[in-house]
Protein backbone atom coordinates (compact mmCIF):
# COMPACT_ATOMS: atom_id res chain seq x y z
CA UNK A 1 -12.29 -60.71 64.18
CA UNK A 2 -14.74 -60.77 60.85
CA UNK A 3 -14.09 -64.16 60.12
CA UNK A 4 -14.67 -65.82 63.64
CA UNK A 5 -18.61 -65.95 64.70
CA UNK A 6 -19.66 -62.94 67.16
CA UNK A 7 -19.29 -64.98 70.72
CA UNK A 8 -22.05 -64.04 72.99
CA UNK A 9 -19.71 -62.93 75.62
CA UNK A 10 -18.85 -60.20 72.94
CA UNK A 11 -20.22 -56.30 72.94
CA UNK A 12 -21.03 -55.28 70.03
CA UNK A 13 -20.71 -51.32 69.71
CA UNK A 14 -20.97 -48.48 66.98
CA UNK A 15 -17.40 -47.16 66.92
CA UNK A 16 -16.43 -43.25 66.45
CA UNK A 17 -18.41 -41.73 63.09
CA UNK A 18 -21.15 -44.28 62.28
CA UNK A 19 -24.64 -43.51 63.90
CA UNK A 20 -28.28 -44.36 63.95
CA UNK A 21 -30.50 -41.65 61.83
CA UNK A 22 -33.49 -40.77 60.67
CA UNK A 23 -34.19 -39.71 57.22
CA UNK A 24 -36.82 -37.84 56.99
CA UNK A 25 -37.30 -37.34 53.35
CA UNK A 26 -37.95 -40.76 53.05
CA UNK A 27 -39.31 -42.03 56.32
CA UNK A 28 -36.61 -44.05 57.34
CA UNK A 29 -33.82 -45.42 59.32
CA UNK A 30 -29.84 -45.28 58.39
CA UNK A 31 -26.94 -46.57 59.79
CA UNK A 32 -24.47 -43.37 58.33
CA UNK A 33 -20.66 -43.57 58.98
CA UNK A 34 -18.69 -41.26 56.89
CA UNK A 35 -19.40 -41.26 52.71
CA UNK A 36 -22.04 -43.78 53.19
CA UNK A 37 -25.17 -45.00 54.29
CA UNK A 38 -27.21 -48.20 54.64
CA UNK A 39 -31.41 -47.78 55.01
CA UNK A 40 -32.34 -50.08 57.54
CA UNK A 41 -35.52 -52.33 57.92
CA UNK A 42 -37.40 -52.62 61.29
CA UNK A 43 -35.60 -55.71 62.34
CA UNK A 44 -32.17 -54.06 61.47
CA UNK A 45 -33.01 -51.08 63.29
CA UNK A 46 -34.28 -53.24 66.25
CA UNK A 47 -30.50 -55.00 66.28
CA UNK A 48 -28.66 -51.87 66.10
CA UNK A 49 -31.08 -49.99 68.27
CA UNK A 50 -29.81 -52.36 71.15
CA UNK A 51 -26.00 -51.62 70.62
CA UNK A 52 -25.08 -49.70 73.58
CA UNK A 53 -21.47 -50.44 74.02
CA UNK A 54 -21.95 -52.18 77.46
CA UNK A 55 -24.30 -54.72 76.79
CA UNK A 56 -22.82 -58.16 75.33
CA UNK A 57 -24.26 -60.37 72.56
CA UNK A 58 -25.39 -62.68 74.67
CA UNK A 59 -27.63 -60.16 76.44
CA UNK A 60 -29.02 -58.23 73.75
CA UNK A 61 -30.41 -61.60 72.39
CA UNK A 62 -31.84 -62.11 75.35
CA UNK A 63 -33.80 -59.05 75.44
CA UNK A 64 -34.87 -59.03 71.97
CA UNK A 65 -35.92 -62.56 72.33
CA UNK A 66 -38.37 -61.45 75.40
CA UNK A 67 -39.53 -58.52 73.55
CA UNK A 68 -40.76 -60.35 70.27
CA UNK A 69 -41.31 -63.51 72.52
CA UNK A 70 -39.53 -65.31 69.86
CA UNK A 71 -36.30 -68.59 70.89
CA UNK A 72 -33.59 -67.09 71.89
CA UNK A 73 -31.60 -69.39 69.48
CA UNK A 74 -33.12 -67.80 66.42
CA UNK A 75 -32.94 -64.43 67.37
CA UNK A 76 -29.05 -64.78 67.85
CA UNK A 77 -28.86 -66.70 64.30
CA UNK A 78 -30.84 -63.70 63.04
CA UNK A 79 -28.51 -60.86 64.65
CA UNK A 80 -25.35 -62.52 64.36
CA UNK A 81 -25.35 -63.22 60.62
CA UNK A 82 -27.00 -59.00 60.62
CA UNK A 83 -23.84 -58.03 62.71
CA UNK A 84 -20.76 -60.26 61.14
CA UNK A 85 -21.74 -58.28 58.09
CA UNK A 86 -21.44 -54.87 59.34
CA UNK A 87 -17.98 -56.17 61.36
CA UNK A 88 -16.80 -56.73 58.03
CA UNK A 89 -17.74 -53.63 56.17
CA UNK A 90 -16.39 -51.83 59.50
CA UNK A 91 -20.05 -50.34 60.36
CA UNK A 92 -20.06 -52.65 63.58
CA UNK A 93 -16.88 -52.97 65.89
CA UNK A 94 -16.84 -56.21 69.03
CA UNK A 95 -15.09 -55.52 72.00
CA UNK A 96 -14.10 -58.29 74.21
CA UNK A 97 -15.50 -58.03 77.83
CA UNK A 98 -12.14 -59.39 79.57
């Protein structure tokens, strides 16, 4: 699925091993999955902050949207070119709702 665009009925989830951190050294956020790492920004730790595993696309663009009161349009450009990278680098997995 890394070469079709994230659908919004898609749920976007961080599989088994990769996780949200905190480095502390440095004062910042990682996305860690097993021999490596990837420092985040504040927008890319917004995105992946929302990834619950039950929550699809479509809805976590919505709420992001509200919460920086910015079109819902852009904000799902924004995290679906964020996400489709980390699909393909296997950081990011989509599970289909149906």
């Amino acid at each position: 699925m890394t070469d079709a665009l994230i659908q919004p009925q898609d749920i976007p989830y961080l599989p088994r091993g990769v996780w949200l951190a905190d480095d502390k050294v440095r004062g910042l956020r990682v996305l860690q999955a097993p021999e490596r790492a990837m420092q985040l920004d504040q927008i890319g730790d917004a995105i992946l902050s929302e990834l619950d595993g039950n929550r699809s696309m479509g809805q976590i663009c919505a709420d992001l949207a509200a919460r920086y009161n910015a079109p819902v349009e852009q904000i799902a450009g924004d995290v679906r070119d964020f996400l489709t990278g980390l699909v393909a680098r296997r950081m990011v997995f989509l599970r289909d709702p149906s």
